[in-house]
């Protein structure tokens, strides 16, 4: 993967309205982006390693290509570029 592709994924993570969602009490985490029509897109589950860095994702980009540096969901998670967090209880925290 080229450095340009990596930068593009990182830029997408920084330029979209993205939220982190805790799906359950076990802290299963997912990343969602807001679509153009204002609804929330699919929640892609992030798997983390022992240092809490994202190491995999359920999105098509990660499943098909496994890009160096990760998909933009992983960039968003690792760089903590969220606009809001939703807890498993449903409580929303805007950042």
Coordinates of C-alpha atoms in Angstrom, one line a residue:
X1 CA 0.0 0.0 0.0
X2 CA 1.3 3.4 -0.9
X3 CA 1.9 6.2 1.6
X4 CA -0.8 8.2 -0.3
X5 CA -3.4 5.5 0.4
X6 CA -2.5 5.5 4.1
X7 CA -2.7 9.3 4.3
X8 CA -6.1 9.2 2.5
X9 CA -7.5 6.7 5.1
X10 CA -6.2 8.9 8.0
X11 CA -7.7 12.0 6.4
X12 CA -11.1 10.4 6.0
X13 CA -11.0 9.5 9.7
X14 CA -10.3 13.1 10.5
X15 CA -12.8 14.7 8.1
X16 CA -15.9 12.7 8.9
X17 CA -18.3 12.9 11.8
X18 CA -17.5 9.7 13.6
X19 CA -18.6 8.2 16.9
X20 CA -17.3 5.4 19.1
X21 CA -20.0 3.0 20.3
X22 CA -19.6 0.6 23.3
X23 CA -22.0 -2.2 22.3
X24 CA -22.1 -4.1 25.5
X25 CA -20.9 -4.4 29.1
X26 CA -17.8 -6.3 27.8
X27 CA -16.7 -3.1 26.1
X28 CA -17.1 -4.4 22.6
X29 CA -16.3 -1.2 20.6
X30 CA -17.5 -0.2 17.2
X31 CA -16.9 2.9 15.0
X32 CA -19.7 4.5 13.0
X33 CA -19.7 7.4 10.6
X34 CA -22.6 9.8 9.9
X35 CA -23.8 9.5 6.3
X36 CA -24.7 12.3 4.0
X37 CA -28.4 12.0 4.8
X38 CA -27.6 12.4 8.5
X39 CA -28.2 8.8 9.5
X40 CA -25.6 6.6 11.1
X41 CA -23.9 4.0 8.9
X42 CA -23.0 0.5 9.8
X43 CA -21.2 0.0 13.1
X44 CA -17.9 -1.7 12.4
X45 CA -16.5 -3.6 15.3
X46 CA -12.9 -2.8 16.3
X47 CA -10.7 -5.5 17.9
X48 CA -7.9 -4.2 20.0
X49 CA -4.6 -5.6 21.3
X50 CA -3.3 -5.5 24.9
X51 CA -2.2 -1.9 24.5
X52 CA -5.7 -0.9 23.3
X53 CA -4.6 -0.2 19.7
X54 CA -7.0 -1.3 17.0
X55 CA -5.7 -4.4 15.2
X56 CA -8.7 -5.4 13.1
X57 CA -12.1 -4.2 11.9
X58 CA -15.2 -5.7 10.4
X59 CA -15.4 -3.2 7.5
X60 CA -15.0 -4.4 3.9
X61 CA -11.8 -2.4 3.4
X62 CA -10.1 -4.3 6.2
X63 CA -11.6 -7.7 5.3
X64 CA -10.6 -7.4 1.6
X65 CA -7.4 -5.4 1.6
X66 CA -5.9 -5.3 5.2
X67 CA -4.2 -2.0 4.4
X68 CA -0.9 -1.2 6.2
X69 CA -1.7 1.2 9.0
X70 CA -5.3 0.0 9.1
X71 CA -8.7 1.2 7.7
X72 CA -10.0 4.6 8.5
X73 CA -12.1 3.1 11.4
X74 CA -8.8 1.9 12.9
X75 CA -7.2 5.3 12.3
X76 CA -10.2 7.0 14.0
X77 CA -9.9 4.7 17.0
X78 CA -6.1 4.9 17.3
X79 CA -6.0 8.7 16.8
X80 CA -9.2 9.2 19.0
X81 CA -10.8 11.4 16.4
X82 CA -14.4 11.0 17.6
X83 CA -17.1 13.6 17.7
X84 CA -19.2 11.6 20.2
X85 CA -19.1 8.5 22.3
X86 CA -22.2 6.3 23.0
X87 CA -22.1 4.1 26.0
X88 CA -23.7 0.6 26.2
X89 CA -26.4 2.2 28.4
X90 CA -27.3 4.5 25.5
X91 CA -25.9 7.6 27.1
X92 CA -24.3 9.9 24.5
X93 CA -21.2 12.0 25.3
X94 CA -20.4 14.7 22.8
X95 CA -16.7 15.7 22.5

